[in-house]
Short mmCIF file of C-alpha atoms and ligand atoms in Angstrom, two decimals:
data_model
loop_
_atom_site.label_atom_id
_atom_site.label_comp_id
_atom_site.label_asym_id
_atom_site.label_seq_id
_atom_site.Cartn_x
_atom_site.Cartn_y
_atom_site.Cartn_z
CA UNK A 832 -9.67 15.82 35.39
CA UNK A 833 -10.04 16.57 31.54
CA UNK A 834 -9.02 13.68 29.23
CA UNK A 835 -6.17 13.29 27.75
CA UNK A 836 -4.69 14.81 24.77
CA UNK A 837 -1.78 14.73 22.32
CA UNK A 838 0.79 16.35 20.78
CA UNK A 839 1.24 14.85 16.77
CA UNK A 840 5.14 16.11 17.14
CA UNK A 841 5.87 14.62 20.28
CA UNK A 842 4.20 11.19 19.59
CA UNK A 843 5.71 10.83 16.08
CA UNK A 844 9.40 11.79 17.12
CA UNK A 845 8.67 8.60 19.79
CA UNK A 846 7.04 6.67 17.37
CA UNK A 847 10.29 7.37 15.10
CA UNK A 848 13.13 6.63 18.43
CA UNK A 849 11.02 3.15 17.90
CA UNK A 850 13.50 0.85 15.55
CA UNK A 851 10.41 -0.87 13.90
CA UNK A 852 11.95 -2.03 10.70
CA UNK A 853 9.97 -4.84 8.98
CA UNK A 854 8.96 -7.27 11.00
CA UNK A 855 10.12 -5.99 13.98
CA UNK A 856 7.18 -3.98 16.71
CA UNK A 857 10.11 -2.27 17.92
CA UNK A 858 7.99 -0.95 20.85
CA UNK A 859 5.66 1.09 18.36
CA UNK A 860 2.84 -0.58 19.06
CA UNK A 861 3.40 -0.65 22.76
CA UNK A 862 3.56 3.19 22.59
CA UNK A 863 0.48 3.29 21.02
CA UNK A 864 -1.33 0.50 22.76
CA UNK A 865 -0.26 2.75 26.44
CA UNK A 866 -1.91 6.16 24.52
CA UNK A 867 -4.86 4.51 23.55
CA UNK A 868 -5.77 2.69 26.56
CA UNK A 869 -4.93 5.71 28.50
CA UNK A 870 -8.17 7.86 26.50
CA UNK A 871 -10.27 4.88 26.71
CA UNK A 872 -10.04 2.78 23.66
CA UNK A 873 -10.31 -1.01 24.12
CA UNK A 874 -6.60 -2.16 23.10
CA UNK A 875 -5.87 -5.99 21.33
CA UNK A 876 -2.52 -6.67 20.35
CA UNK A 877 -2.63 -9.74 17.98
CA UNK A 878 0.30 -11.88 16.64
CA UNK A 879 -0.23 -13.04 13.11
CA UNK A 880 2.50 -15.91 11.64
CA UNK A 881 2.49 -18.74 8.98
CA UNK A 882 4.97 -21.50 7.81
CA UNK A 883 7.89 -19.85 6.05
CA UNK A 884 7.43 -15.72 7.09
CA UNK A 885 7.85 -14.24 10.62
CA UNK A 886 5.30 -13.20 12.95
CA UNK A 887 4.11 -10.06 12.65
CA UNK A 888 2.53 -8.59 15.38
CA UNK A 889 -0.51 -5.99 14.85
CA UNK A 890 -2.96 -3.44 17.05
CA UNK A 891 -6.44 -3.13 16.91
CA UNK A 892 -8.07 -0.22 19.15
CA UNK A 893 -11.85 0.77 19.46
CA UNK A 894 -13.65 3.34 21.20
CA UNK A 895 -17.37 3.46 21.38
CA UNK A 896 -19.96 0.55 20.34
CA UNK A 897 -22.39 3.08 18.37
CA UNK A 898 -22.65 3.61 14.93
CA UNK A 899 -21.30 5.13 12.67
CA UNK A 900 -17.97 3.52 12.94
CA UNK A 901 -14.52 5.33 11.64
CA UNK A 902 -11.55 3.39 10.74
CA UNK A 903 -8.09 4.48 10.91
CA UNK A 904 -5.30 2.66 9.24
CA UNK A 905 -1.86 2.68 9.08
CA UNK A 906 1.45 1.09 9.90
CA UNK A 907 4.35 1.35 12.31
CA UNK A 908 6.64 -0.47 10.23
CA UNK A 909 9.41 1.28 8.45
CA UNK A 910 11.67 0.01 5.08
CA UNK A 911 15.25 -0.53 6.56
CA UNK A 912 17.24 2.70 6.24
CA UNK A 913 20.03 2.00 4.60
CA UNK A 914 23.60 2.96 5.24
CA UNK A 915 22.79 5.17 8.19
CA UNK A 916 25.55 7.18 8.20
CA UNK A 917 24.57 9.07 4.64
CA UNK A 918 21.58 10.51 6.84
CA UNK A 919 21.84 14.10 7.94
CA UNK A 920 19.89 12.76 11.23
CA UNK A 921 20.12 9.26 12.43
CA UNK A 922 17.37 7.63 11.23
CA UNK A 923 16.07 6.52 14.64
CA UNK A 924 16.15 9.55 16.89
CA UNK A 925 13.37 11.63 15.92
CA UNK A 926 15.47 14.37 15.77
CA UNK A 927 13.90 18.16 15.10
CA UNK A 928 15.76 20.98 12.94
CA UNK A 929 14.24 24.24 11.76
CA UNK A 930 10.83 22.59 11.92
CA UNK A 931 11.60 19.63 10.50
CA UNK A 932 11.09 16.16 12.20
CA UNK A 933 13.38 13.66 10.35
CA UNK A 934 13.49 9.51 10.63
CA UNK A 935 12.53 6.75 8.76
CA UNK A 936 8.74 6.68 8.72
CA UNK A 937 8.29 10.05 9.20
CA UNK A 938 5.94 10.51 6.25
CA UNK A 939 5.07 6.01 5.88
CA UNK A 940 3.85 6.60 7.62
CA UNK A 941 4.20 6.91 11.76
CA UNK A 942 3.89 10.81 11.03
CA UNK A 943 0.23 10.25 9.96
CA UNK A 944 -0.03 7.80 12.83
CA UNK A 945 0.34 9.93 15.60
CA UNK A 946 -2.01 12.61 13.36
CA UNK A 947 -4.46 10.17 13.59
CA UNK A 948 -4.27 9.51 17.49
CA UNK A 949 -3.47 13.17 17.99
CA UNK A 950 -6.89 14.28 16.39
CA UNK A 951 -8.62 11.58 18.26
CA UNK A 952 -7.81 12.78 21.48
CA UNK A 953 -8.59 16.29 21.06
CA UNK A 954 -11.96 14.94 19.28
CA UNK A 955 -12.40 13.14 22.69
CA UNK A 956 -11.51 15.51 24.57
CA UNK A 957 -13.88 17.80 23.08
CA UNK A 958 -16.59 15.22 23.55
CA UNK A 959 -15.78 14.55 27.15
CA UNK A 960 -14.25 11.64 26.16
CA UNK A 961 -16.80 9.63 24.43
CA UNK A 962 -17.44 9.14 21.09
CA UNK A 963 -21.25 10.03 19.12
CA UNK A 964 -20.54 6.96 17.03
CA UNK A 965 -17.25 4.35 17.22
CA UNK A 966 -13.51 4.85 16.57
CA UNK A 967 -10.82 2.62 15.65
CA UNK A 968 -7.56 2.00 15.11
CA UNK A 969 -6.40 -0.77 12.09
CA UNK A 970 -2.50 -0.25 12.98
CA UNK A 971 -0.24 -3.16 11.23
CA UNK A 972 3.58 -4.53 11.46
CA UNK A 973 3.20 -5.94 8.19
CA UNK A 974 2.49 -3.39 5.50
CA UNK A 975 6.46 -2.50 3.96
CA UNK A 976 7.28 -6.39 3.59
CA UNK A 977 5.35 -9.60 2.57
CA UNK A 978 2.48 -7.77 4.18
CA UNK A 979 0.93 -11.47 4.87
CA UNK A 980 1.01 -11.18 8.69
CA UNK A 981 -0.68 -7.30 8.79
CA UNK A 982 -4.01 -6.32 7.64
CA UNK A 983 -5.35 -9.01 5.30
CA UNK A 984 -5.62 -10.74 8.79
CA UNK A 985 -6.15 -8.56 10.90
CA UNK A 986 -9.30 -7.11 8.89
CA UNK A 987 -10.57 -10.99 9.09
CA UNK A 988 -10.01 -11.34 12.81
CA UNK A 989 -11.71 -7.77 13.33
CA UNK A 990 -14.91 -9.45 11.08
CA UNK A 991 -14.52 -12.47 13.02
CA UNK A 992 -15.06 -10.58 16.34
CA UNK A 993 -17.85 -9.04 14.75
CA UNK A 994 -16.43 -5.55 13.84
CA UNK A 995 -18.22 -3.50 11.11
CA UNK A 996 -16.71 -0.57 9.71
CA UNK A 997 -18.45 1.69 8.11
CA UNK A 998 -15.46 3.75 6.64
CA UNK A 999 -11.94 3.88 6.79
CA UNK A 1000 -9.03 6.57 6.15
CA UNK A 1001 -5.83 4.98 5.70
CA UNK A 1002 -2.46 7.35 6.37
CA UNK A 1003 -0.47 6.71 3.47
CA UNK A 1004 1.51 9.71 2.46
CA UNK A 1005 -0.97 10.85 -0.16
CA UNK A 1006 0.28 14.18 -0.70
CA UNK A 1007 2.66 15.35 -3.83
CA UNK A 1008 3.77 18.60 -3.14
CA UNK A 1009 1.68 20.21 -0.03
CA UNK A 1010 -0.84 18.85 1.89
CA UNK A 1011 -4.20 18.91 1.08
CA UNK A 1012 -2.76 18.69 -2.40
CA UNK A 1013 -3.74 15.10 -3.30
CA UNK A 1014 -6.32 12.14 -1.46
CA UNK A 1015 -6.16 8.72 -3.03
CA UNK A 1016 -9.04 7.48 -4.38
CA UNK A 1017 -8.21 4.09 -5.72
CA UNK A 1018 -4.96 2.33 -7.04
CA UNK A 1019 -4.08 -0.26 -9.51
CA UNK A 1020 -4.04 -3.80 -8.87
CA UNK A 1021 -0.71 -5.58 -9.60
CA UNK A 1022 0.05 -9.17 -11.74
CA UNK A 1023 3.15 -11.05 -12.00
CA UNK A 1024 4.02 -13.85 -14.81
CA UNK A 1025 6.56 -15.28 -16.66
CA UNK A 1026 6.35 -15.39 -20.28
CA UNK A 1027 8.49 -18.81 -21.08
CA UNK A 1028 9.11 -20.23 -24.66
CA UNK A 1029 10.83 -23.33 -24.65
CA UNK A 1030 12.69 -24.56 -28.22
CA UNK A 1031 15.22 -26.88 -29.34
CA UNK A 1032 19.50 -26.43 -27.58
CA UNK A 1033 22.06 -27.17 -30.25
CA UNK A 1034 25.22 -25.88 -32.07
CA UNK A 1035 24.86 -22.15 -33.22
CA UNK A 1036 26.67 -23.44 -36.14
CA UNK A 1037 23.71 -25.99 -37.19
CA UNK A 1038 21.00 -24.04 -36.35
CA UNK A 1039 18.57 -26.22 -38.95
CA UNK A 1040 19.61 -28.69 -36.06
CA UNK A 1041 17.91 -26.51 -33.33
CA UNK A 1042 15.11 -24.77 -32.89
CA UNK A 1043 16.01 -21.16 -30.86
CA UNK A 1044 13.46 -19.78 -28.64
CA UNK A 1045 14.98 -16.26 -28.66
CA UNK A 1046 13.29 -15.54 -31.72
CA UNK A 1047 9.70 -16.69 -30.20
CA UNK A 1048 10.53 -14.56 -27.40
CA UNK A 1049 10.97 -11.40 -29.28
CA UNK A 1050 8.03 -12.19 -31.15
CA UNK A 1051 5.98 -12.74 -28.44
CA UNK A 1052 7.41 -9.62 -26.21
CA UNK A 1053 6.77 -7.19 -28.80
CA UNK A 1054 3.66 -8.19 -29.34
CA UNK A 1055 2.56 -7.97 -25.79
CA UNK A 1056 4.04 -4.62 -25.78
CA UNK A 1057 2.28 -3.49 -28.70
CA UNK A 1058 -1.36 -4.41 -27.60
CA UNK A 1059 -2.86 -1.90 -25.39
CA UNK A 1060 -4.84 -3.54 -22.63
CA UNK A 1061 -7.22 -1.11 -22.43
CA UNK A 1062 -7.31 3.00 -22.95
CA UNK A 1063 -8.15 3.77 -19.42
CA UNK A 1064 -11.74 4.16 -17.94
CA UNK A 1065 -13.87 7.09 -16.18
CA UNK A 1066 -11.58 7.04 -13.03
CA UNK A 1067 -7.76 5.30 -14.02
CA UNK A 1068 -5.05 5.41 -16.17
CA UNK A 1069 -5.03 3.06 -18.80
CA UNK A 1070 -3.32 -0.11 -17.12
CA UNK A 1071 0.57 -0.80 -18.49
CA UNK A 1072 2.49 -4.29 -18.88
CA UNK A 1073 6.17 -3.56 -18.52
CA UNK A 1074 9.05 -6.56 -18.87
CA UNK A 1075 11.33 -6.42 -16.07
CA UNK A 1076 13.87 -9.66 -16.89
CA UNK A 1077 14.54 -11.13 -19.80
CA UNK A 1078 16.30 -14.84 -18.45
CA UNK A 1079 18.09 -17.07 -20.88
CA UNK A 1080 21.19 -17.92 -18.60
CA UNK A 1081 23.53 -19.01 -21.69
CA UNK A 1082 27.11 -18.64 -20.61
CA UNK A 1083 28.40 -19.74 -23.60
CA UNK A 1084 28.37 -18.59 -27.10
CA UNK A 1085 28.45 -21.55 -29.37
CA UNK A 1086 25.06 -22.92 -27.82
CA UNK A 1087 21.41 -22.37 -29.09
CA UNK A 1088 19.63 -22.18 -25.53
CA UNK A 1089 16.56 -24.56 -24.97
CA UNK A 1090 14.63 -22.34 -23.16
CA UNK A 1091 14.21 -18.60 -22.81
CA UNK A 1092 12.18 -16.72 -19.80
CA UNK A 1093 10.93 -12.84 -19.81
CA UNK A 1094 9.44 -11.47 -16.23
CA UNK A 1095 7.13 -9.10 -16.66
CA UNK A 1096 4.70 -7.13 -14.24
CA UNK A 1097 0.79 -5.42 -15.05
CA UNK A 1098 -0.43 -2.26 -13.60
CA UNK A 1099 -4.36 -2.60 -14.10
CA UNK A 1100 -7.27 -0.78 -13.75
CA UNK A 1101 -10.90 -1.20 -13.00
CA UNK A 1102 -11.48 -3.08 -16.76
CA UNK A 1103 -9.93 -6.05 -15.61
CA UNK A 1104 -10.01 -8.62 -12.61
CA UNK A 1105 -7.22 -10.71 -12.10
CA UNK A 1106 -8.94 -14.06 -14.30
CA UNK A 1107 -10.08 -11.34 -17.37
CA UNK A 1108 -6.58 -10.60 -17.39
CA UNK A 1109 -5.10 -13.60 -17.39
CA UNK A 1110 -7.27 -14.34 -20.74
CA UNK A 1111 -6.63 -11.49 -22.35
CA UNK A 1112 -2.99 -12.02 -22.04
CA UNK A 1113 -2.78 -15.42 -23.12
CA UNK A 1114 -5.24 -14.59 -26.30
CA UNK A 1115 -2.58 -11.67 -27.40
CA UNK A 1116 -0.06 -14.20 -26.71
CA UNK A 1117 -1.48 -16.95 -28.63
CA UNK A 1118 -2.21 -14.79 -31.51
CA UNK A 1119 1.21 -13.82 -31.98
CA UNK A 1120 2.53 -17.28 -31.40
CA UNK A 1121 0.34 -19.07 -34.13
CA UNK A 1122 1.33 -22.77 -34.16
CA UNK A 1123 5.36 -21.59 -34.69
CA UNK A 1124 6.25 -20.29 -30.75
CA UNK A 1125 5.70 -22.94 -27.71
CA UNK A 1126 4.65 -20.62 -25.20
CA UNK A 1127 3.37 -20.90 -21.75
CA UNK A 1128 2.88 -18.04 -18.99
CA UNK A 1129 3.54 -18.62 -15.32
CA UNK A 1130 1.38 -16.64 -12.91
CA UNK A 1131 2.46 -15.81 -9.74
CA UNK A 1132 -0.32 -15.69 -6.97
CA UNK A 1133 -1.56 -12.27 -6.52
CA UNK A 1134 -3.95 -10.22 -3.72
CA UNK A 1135 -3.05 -6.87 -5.65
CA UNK A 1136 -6.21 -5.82 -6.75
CA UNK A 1137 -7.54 -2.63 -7.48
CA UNK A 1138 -9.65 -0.62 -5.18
CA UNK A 1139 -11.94 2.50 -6.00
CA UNK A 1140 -13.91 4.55 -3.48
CA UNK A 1141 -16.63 6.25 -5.67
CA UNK A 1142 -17.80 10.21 -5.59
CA UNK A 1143 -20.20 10.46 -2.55
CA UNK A 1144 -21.14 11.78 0.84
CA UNK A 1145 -17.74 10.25 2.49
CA UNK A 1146 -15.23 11.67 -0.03
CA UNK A 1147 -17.32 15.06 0.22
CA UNK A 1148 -17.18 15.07 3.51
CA UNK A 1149 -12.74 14.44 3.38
CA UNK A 1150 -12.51 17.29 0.68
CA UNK A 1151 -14.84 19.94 2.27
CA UNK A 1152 -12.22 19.00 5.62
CA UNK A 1153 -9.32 19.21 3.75
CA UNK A 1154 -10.75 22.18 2.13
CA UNK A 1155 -11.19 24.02 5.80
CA UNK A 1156 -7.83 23.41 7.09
CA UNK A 1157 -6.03 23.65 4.25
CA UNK A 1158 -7.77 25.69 1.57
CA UNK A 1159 -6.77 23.58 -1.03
CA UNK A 1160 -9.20 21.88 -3.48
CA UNK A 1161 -7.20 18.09 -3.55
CA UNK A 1162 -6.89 15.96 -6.46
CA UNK A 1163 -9.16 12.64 -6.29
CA UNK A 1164 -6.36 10.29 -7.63
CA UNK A 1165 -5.76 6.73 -8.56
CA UNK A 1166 -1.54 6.70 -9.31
CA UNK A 1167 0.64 4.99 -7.59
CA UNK A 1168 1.60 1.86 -6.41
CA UNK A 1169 -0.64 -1.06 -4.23
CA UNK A 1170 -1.66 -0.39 -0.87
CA UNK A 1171 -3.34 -1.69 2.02
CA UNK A 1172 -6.22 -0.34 0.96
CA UNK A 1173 -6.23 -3.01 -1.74
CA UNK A 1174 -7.38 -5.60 1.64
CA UNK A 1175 -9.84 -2.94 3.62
CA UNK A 1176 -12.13 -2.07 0.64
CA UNK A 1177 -13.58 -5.77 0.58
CA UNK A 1178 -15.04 -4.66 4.13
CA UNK A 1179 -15.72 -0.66 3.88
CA UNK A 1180 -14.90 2.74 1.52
CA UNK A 1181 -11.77 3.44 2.05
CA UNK A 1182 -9.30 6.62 0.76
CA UNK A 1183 -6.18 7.53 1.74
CA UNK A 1184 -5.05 10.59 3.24
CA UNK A 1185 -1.78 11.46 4.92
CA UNK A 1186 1.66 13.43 4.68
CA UNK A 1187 3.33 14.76 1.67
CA UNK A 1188 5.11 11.48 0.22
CA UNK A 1189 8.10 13.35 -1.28
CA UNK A 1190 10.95 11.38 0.90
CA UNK A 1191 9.43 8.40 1.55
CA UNK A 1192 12.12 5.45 1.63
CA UNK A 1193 14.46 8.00 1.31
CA UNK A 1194 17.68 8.92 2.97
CA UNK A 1195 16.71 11.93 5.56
CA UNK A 1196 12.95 10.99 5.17
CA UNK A 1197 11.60 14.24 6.70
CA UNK A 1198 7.99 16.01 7.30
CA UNK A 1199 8.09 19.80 7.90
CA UNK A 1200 6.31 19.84 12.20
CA UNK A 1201 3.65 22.86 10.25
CA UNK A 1202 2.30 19.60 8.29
CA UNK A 1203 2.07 17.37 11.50
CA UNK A 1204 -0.53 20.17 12.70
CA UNK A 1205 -1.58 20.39 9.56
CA UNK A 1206 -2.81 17.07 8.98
CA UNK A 1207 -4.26 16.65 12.67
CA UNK A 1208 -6.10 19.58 12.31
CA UNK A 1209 -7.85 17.88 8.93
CA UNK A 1210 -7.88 14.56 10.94
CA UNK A 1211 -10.06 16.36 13.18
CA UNK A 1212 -12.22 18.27 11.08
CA UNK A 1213 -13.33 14.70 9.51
CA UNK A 1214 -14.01 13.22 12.94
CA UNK A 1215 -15.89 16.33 13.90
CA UNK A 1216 -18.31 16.32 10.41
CA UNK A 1217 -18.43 12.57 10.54
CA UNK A 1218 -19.68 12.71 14.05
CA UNK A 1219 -21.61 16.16 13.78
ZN1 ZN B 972 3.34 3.17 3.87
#
């Protein structure tokens, strides 16, 4: 009897009939956990909780106790999908039209999933079902909400039992237009404070009787909106501070307020950690506010950092794959929003790689079934150069 292979369109439209909406498993990892064991692959299913979230329950999957050792990582948790009946599709079917797959998650990413398990197989397969080196699966519950419960822990649990990676591929939808089009390299790291200035309440009529922290605030706003925090390095962007709330709660108008609150949120690149920030931000801050503003800045805790996989033999080897299947040359990029990624590069290299993210969290989230095969096919041709 040959092993066992897969078809990418079949197990994503399962994976999508699977209503794994944040925290819920849904039976996605079950589904995966009965494929996996079935090639081989040693299967845990661990539970991750802690006071005040849910528990989250994750997969971890190896095959093979050789180096080298490939990661995949992903998630089978989906954003809720709104009012369902604006979708052309229901959102949990898995439904196929002209060559379309639609659900939620179809491109975040249970598309790139099944890719992933698909191209294993047939690797495998190939192989007569053993691996050169070691294969894994990092699949978490956690990713589209708190992500507390998902891979932060699940990456220390792996280390705890001993697991090395060497690298890892995570399935975010990567892609902008085609794929092969774009891999992520790297992404920003993320910081959250609270710029308050706190003056004097009185009667807008005796304002020499009051001292009216809205004027601080603007001062100290447009100054941190002037100051560049950098102009970008060799790889990134330069890294942005935008204000997202301005709080002053009055509900009256003949009050000066006593207090006044702006939110704001940094995109940041590899010129800053999350402490070199943090100065920065309170020097501009205190240069603008002299001894006239009282000013303070409330952090909010943060894992958001930024990760960058540098040129080398492992992105090579991903491009000249790409490259083969696709014929496209992709775009090493470092856009976009925070990742899992941001957890799994304090272990191993990690890039991303997946579908084309055009309708992700969208109503009718859809891949075209050519860029299932598609993206197996490059799956593949990584696991056969890494292994060759
Ligand atoms: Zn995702």
């Amino acid at each position: 009897m040959s092993p066992p292979t897969a078809d990418p369109t079949v197990l994503a439209r399962d994976l999508l009939r699977c209503r794994s909406v944040t925290p819920a498993e849904g039976g996605a990892l079950g589904l995966l956990e009965r494929v996996l064991k079935g090639t081989g692959f040693e299967v845990h299913r661990v539970t991750f909780a802690e006071p005040g979230t849910a528990p989250v329950e994750n997969l971890y999957a190896r095959i093979g106790s050789d180096k080298p050792h490939l990661c995949f990582a992903g998630h089978t948790d989906v954003v809720p999908p709104g009012d369902e009946a604006t979708w052309t599709h229901p959102p949990f079917a898995g439904e196929i039209a002209d060559g379309t797959l639609y659900g939620r998650g179809a491109v975040d990413m249970k598309g790139a999933v099944a890719c992933m398990v698909a191209a294993s197989l047939d690797h495998l397969a190939a192989r007569g079902g053993k691996p050169k080196g070691s294969i894994s699966f990092l699949i978490t519950g956690d990713e589209e909400g708190i992500a507390v419960n998902g891979t932060i822990k699940l990456l220390k649990w792996a280390a705890e039992r001993g697991e090395r990676f060497d690298h890892c591929i995570l399935g975010e939808p990567s892609n902008a237009a085609a794929i092969g089009d774009t891999i992520k390299v790297g992404r920003r790291g993320s910081l959250n404070g609270t710029l308050v200035i706190t003056g004097k309440q009185g009667h807008v009529a005796y304002p020499q009787l009051a001292d009216n922290p809205v004027r601080g605030l603007v001062t100290l706003m447009s100054a941190l909106m002037a100051a560049p925090l950098d102009h970008g390095s060799a790889h990134f962007d330069a890294s942005n501070l935008e204000f997202t709330s301005i709080d002053i709660g009055n509900t009256v108008v003949n009050l000066i307020p006593g207090e006044a609150r702006a939110r704001f949120n940094i995109r940041f690149n590899d010129c800053h950690s999350h402490t070199s920030l943090k100065t920065l931000i309170e020097r501009q801050t205190a240069d603008a506010a002299r001894e006239r503003v009282k000013w303070r800045i409330d952090w909010e805790p943060s894992n958001a950092d930024w990760f960058f996989t540098g040129p080398g033999p492992f992105v090579d080897l991903v491009v000249a794959a790409i490259k083969e299947v696709t014929g496209a040359e992709p775009k090493l990029s470092t856009t976009g929003g925070t990742s899992d990624a941001r957890f799994i590069k304090d272990y191993c290299p990690v890039l991303e790689f997946g579908l084309v993210g055009q309708t992700m969290h969208q109503v009718d989230e859809r891949t075209a079934v050519a860029d299932l095969a598609k993206l197996t096919g490059v799956y593949r041709t990584i696991l056969e150069r890494y292994f060759g």
